[in-house]
Short mmCIF file of C-alpha atoms and ligand atoms in Angstrom, two decimals:
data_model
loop_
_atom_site.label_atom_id
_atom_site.label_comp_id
_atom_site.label_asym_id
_atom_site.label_seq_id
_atom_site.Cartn_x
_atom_site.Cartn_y
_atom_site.Cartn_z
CA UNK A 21 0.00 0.00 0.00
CA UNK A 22 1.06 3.54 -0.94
CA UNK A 23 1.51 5.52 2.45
CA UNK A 24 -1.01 8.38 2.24
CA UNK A 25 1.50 12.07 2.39
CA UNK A 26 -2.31 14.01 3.04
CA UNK A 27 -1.36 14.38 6.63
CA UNK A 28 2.05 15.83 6.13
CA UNK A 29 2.23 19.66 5.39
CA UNK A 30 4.40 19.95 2.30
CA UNK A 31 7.94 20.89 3.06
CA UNK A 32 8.48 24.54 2.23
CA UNK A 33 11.99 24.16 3.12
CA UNK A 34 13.91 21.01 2.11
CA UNK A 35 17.16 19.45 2.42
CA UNK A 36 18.16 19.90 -1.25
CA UNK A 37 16.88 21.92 -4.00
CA UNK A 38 17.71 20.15 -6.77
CA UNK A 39 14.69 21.49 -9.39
CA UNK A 40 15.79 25.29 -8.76
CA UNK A 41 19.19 24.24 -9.53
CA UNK A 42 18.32 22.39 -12.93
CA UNK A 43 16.55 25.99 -13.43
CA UNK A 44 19.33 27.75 -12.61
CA UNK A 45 21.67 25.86 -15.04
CA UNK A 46 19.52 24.74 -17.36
CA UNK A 47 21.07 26.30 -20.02
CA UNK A 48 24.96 25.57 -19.85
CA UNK A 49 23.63 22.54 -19.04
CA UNK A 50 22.02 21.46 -22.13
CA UNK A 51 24.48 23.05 -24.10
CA UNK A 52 26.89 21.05 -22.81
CA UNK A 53 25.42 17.64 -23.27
CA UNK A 54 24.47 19.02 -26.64
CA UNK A 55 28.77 19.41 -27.22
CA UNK A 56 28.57 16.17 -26.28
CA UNK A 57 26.25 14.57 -28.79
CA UNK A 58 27.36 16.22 -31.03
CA UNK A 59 31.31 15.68 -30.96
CA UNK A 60 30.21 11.84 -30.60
CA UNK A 61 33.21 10.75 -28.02
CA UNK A 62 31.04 9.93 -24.80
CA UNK A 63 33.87 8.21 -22.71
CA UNK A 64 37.16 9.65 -21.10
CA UNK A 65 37.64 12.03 -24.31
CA UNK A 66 38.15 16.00 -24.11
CA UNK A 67 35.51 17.12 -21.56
CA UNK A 68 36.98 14.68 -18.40
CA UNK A 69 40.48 15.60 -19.53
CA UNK A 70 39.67 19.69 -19.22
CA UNK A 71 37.11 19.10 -16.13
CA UNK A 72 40.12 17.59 -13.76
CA UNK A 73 42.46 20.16 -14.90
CA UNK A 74 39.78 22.84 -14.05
CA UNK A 75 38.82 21.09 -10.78
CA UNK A 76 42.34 20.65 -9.71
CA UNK A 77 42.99 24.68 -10.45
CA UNK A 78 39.50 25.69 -8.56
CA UNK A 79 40.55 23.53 -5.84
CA UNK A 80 44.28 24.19 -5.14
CA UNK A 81 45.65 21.16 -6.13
CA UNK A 82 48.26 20.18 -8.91
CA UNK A 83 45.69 17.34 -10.58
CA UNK A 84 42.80 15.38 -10.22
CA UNK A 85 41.53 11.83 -12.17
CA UNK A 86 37.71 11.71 -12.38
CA UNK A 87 35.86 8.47 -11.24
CA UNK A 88 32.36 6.79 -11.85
CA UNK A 89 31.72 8.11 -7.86
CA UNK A 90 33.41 8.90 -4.30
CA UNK A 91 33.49 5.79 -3.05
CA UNK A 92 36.15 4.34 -6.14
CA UNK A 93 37.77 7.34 -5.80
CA UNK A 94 38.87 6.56 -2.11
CA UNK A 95 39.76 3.21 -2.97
CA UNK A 96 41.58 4.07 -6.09
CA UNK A 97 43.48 6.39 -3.80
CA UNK A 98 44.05 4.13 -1.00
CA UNK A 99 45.42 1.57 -3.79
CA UNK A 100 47.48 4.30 -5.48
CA UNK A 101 49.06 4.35 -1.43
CA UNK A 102 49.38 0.86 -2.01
CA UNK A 103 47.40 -0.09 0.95
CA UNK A 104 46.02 -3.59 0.61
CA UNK A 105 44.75 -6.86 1.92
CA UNK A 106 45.60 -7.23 5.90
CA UNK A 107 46.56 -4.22 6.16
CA UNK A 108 45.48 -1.82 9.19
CA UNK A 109 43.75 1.70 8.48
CA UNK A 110 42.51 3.82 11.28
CA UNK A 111 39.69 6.06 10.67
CA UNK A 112 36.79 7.80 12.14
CA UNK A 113 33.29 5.96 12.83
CA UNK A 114 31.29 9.32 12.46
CA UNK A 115 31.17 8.96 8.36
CA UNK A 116 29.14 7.95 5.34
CA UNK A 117 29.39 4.04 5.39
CA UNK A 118 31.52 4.59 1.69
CA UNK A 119 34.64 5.38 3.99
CA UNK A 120 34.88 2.25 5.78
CA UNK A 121 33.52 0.38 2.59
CA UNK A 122 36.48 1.59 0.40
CA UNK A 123 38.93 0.02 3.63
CA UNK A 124 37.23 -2.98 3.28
CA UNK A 125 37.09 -3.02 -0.78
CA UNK A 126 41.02 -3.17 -0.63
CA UNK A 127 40.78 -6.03 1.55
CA UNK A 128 42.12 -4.11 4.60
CA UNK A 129 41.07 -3.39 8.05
CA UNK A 130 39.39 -0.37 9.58
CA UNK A 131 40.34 0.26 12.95
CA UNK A 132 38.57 3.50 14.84
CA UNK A 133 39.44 6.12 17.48
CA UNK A 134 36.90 8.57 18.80
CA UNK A 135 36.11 11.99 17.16
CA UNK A 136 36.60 15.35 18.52
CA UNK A 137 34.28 17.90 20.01
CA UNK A 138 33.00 19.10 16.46
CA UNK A 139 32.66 15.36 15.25
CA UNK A 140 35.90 14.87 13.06
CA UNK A 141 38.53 12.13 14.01
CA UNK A 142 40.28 13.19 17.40
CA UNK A 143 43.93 13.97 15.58
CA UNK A 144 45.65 13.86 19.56
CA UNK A 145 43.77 10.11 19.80
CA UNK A 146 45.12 9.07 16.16
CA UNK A 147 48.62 10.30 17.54
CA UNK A 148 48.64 8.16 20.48
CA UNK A 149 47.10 4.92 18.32
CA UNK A 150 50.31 6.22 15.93
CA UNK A 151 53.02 6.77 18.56
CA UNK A 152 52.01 3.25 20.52
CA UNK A 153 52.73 1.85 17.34
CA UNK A 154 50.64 -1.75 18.74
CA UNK A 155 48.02 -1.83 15.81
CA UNK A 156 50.35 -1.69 13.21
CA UNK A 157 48.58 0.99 11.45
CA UNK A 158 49.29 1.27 7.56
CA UNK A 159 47.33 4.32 6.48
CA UNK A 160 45.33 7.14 8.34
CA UNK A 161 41.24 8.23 6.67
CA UNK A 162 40.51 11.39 7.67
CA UNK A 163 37.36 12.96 6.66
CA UNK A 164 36.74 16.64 6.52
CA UNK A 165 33.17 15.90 7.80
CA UNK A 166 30.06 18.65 7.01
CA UNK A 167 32.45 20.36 4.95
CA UNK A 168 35.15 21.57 7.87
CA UNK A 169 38.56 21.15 7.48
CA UNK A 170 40.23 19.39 9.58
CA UNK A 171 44.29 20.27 10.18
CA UNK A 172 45.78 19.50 7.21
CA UNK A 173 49.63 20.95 8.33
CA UNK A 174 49.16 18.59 11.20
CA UNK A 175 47.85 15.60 8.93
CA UNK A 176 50.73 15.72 6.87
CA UNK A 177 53.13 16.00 9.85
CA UNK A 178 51.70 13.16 11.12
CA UNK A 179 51.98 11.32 7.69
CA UNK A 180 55.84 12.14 7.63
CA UNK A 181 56.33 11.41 11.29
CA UNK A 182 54.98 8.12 11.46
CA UNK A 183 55.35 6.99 8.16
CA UNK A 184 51.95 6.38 7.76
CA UNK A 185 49.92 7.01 4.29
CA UNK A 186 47.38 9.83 4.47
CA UNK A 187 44.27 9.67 2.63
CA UNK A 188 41.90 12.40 3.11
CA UNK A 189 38.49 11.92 2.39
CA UNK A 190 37.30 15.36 0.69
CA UNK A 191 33.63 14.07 -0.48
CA UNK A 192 31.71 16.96 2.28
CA UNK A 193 34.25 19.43 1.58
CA UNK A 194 35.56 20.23 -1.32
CA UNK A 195 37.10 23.91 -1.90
CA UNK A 196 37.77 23.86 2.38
CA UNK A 197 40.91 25.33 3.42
CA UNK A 198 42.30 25.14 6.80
CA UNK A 199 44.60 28.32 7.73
CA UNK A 200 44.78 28.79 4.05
CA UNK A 201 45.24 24.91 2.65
CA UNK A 202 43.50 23.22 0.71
CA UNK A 203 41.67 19.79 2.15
CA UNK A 204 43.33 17.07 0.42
CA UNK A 205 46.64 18.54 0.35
CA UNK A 206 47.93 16.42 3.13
CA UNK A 207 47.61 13.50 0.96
CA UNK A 208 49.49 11.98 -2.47
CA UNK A 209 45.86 10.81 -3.49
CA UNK A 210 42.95 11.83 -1.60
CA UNK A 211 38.69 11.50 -2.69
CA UNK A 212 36.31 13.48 -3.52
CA UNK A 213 31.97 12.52 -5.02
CA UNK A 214 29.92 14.39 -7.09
CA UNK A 215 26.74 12.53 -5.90
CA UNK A 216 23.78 15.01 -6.09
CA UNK A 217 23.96 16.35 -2.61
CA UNK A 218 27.80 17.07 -2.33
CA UNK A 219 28.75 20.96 -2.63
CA UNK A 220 29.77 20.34 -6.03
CA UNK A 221 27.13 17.54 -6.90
CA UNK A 222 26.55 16.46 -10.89
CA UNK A 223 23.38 14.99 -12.56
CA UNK A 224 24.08 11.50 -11.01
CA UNK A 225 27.23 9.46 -9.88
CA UNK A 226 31.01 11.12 -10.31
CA UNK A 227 33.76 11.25 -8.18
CA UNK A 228 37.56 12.53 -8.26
CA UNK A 229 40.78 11.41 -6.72
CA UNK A 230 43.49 14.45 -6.10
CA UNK A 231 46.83 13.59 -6.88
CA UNK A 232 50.05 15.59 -5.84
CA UNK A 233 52.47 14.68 -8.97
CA UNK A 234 52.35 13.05 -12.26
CA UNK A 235 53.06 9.03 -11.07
CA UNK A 236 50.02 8.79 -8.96
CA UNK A 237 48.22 11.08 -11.34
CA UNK A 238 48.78 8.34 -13.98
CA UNK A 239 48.29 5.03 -11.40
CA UNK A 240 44.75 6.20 -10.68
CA UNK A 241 43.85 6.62 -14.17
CA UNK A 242 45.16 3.32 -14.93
CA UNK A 243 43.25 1.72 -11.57
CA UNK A 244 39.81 3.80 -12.41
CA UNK A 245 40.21 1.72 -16.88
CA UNK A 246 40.23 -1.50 -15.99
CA UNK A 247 44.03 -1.25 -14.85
CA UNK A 248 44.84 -0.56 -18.79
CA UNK A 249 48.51 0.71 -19.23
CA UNK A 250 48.20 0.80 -22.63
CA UNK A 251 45.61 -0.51 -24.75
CA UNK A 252 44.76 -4.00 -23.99
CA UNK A 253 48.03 -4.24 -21.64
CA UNK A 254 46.91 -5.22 -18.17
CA UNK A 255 49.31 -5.25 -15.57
CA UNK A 256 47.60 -4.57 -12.13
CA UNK A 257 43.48 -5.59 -11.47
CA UNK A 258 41.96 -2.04 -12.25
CA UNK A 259 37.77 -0.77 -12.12
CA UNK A 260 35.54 -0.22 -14.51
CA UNK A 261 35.05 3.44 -12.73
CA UNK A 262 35.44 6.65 -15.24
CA UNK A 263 33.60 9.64 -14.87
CA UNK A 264 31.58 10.31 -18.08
CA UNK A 265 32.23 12.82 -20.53
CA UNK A 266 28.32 14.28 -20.03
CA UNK A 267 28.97 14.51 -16.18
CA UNK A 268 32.13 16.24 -16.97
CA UNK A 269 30.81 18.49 -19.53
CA UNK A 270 27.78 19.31 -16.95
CA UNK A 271 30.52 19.62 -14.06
CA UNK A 272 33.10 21.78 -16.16
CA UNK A 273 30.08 23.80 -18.17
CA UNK A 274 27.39 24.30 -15.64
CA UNK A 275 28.55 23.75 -12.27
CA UNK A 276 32.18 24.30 -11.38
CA UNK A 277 31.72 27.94 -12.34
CA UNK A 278 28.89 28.58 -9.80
CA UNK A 279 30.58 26.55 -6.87
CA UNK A 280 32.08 30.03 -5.15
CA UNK A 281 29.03 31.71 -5.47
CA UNK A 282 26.98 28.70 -3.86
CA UNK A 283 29.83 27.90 -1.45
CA UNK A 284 29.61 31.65 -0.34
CA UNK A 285 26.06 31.06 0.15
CA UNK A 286 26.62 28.44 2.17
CA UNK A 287 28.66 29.74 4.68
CA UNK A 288 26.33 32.94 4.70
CA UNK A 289 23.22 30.76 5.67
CA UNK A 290 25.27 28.73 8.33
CA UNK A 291 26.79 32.65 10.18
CA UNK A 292 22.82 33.39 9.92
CA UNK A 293 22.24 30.29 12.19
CA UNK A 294 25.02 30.62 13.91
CA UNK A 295 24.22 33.91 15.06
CA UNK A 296 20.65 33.51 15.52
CA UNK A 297 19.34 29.35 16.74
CA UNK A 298 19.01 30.55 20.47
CA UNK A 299 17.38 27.40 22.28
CA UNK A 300 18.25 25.89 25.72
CA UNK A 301 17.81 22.35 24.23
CA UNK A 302 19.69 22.93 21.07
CA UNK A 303 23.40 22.71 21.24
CA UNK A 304 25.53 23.90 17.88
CA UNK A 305 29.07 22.33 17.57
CA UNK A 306 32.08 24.01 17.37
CA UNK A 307 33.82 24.87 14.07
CA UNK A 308 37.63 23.64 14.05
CA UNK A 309 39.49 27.08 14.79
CA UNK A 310 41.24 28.01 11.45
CA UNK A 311 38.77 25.93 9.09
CA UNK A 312 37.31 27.48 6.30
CA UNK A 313 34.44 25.32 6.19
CA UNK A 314 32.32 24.75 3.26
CA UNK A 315 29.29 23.93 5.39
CA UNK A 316 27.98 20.87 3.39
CA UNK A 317 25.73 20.08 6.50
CA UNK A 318 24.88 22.12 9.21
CA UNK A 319 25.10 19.98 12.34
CA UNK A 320 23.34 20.65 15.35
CA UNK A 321 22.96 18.60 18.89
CA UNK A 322 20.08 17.76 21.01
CA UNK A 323 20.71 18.31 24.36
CA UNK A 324 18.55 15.00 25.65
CA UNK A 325 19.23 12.24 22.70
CA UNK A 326 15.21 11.13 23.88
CA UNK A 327 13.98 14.39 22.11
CA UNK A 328 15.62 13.77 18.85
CA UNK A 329 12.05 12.64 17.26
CA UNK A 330 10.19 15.13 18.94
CA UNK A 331 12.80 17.85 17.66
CA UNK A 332 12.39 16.46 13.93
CA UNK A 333 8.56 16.15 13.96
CA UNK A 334 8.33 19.56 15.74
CA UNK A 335 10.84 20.81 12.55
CA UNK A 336 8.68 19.04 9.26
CA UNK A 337 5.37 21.01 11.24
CA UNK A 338 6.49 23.86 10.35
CA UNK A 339 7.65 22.56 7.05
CA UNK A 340 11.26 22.05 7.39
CA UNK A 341 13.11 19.02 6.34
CA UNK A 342 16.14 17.59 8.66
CA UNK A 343 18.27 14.66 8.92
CA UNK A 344 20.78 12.81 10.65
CA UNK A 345 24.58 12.04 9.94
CA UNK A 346 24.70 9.60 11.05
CA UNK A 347 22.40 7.64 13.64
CA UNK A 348 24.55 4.45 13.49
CA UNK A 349 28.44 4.30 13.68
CA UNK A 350 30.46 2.49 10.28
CA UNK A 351 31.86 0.83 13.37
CA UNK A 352 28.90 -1.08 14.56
CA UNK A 353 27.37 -1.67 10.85
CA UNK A 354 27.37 -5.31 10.29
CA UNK A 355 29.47 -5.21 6.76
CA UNK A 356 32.22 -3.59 8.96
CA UNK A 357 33.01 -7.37 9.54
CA UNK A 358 33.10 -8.40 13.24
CA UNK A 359 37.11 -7.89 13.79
CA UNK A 360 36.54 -4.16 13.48
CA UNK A 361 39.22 -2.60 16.04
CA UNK A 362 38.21 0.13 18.20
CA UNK A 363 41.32 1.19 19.77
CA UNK A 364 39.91 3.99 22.16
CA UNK A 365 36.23 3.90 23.14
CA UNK A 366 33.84 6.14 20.71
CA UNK A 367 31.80 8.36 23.45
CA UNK A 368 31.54 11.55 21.71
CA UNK A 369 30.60 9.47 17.93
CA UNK A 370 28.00 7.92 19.95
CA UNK A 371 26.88 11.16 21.32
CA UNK A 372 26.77 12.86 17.73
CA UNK A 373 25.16 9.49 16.47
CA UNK A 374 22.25 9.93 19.25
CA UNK A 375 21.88 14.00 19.15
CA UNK A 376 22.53 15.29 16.02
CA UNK A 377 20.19 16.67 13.38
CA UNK A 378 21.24 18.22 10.08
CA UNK A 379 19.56 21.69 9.06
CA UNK A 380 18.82 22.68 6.01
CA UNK A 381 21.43 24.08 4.42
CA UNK A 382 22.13 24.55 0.39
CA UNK A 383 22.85 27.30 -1.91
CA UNK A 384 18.93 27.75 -3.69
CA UNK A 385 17.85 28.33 0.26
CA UNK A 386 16.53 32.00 0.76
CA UNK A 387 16.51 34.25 3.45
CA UNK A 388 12.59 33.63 4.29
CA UNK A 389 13.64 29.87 4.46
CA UNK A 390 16.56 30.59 6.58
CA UNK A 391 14.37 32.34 8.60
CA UNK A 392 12.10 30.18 9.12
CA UNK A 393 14.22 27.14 9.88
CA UNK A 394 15.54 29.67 12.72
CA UNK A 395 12.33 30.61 14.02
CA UNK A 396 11.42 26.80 13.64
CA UNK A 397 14.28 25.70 16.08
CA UNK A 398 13.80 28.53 18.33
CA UNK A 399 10.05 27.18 19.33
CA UNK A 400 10.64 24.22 20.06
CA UNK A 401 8.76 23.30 23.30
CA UNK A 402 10.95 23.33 26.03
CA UNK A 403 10.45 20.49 28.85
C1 PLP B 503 29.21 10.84 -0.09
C2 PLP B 503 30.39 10.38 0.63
C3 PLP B 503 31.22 9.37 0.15
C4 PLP B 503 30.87 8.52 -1.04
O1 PLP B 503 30.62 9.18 -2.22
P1 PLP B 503 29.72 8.48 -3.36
O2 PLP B 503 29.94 9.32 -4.56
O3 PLP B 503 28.30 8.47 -2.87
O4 PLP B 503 30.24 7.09 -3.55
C5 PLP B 503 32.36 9.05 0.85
N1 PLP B 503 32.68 9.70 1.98
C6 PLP B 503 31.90 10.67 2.50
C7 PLP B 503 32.32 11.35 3.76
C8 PLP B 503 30.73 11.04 1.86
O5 PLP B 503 29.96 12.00 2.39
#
């Protein structure tokens, strides 16, 4: 049976936008699949080559190598680090499930420490799990989570320190900087998706890796063609994962170019709430200190984890859409495999896991729907 939607009140303010942004690029848009058609070359041809040079410039980083999505970009990367089967990689259990996935994809094993007070992998806990040296940890996964940055001098100190591979996971938070760097920079490959609701999202599935030189730029375009080194030569067990030349075209035509003006956006909508959600029940995290965040999501924190459902009803009543990243840790999923290793207990990714709700946040959001997801949080019955 179809669930009647009568008795919900239509959501005047959703999570995502995606029909005003098809308005607003409508035309580049078809233009560019249009250059498409008409040029007849629909796989890795002109467009994906002048896309990941664009990307990498926009970005800050020498190069990138577009993917069929974010989750074969992080394992192309981690496999262009050369981590692989048995191997150890600590990470944080506050994430999309793809983070953990791509570990597991490689054949390795995700081991977790606890996140910080604004939810991104505690960098002092990943120093001890380093410094102890007992788990034998191969490569570090750091995601810049809601679109913060995390401390990308410190990440790559910690890379050259320990001799550890750093793979950033970029997917919430691409164009963040923190104290002027670019997210990803820490890292010889790092990940980035273009799934519909990133900051830069295409009409479907893409992804990117970011590659610091020329070598790993040309491993993970061999990994993402089947492993091809050369036309039917084979050497290493690749992926069928290429971003397509319509995505690219979209991306490179349509989107890319708009990304400052919606990432400004952004971050004006999240100072708005930042300056205004007043409520004794609500709690809004902290921003890492010298992150220039990209606000992807805009995370806040119940007070009493028992209210969460009374806090998102009392939100779509006054027609405004929320979610939750994420309710259940990649550490307790079952497809994490049962020898997960949590090396430090996870009290504060529980707490986010129990507490938090998402706000709407995206760059087609105007100021009467800011203001009214503010004036929504700020009645919320108090008990
Ligand atoms: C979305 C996301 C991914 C996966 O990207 P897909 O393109 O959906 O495969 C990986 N990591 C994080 C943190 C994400 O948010």
């Amino acid at each position: 049976m179809i669930r009647s939607t009568t008795m919900m009140p239509a959501l005047l303010v959703p999570a995502n936008d995606f029909t005003a942004q098809w308005r607003a690029i409508r035309d580049e848009a078809l233009a560019a699949i249009d250059r498409v058609g008409e040029r007849g070359w629909l796989v890795l041809g002109s467009e994906v080559k002048a896309f990941e040079e664009e990307l990498a410039a926009w970005h800050g980083l020498p190069a990138s190598v577009g993917t069929g999505n974010g989750l074969d970009a992080l394992e192309i990367a981690l496999r262009c680090h050369g981590v692989g089967p048995g191997d150890v990689v600590l990470t944080t259990p506050l994430t999309a499930f793809a983070t953990t996935l791509a570990i597991l994809r490689v054949g390795a094993r995700p081991a977790f420490v606890d996140v910080d007070s604004a939810g991104l992998l505690d960098l002092d806990l990943v120093e001890s799990a380093l410094r102890s040296g007992t788990a034998a940890i191969k490569a570090v996964v750091p995601v810049h989570l809601f679109g913060h940055a995390m401390d990308v001098p410190r990440l790559r100190d910690l890379a050259q320190r320990y001799r550890v591979a750093m793979i950033e996971d970029c997917a919430q938070a691409i164009g963040a900087r923190f104290d002027g760097q670019p997210v990803g920079s820490a890292s010889r490959a790092s990940a980035t998706s273009f799934y519909p609701t990133k900051n830069l999202g295409c009409l479907g599935d893409g992804g990117a890796v970011f590659v610091a030189d020329e070598e790993t730029r040309a491993r993970a375009a061999t990994l993402r063609d089947y492993g091809q080194t050369a036309k039917y030569v084979h050497d290493i067990p690749g992926l069928n994962s290429r971003l397509d030349e319509v995505q690219a075209a979209v991306l490179r035509s349509a989107l890319l170019p708009r990304l400052s003006a919606f990432t400004a956006r952004r971050r004006q909508i999240a100072e708005t709430y930042r300056a205004q959600i007043r409520h004794p029940a609500v709690r809004v995290p902290p921003v890492p200190a010298k992150s220039e965040s990209v606000w992807h999501l805009f995370p806040v924190q119940l007070q009493v984890a028992a209210r969460r459902d009374d806090f998102q009803a009392h939100l779509r009543n006054h027609g405004v859409a929320s979610g939750v990243h994420y309710p259940v840790l990649t550490s307790s999923q079952r497809a994490a495999g049962h020898d997960v290793q949590r090396l430090t207990p996870l009290p504060r990714a529980e707490e986010f896991a129990q507490t938090e709700v998402s706000l709407p946040i995206h760059p087609f959001l105007d100021e009467e729907g800011v203001a009214r997801v503010v004036a929504a949080v700020n009645t919320f019955e108090q008990r």
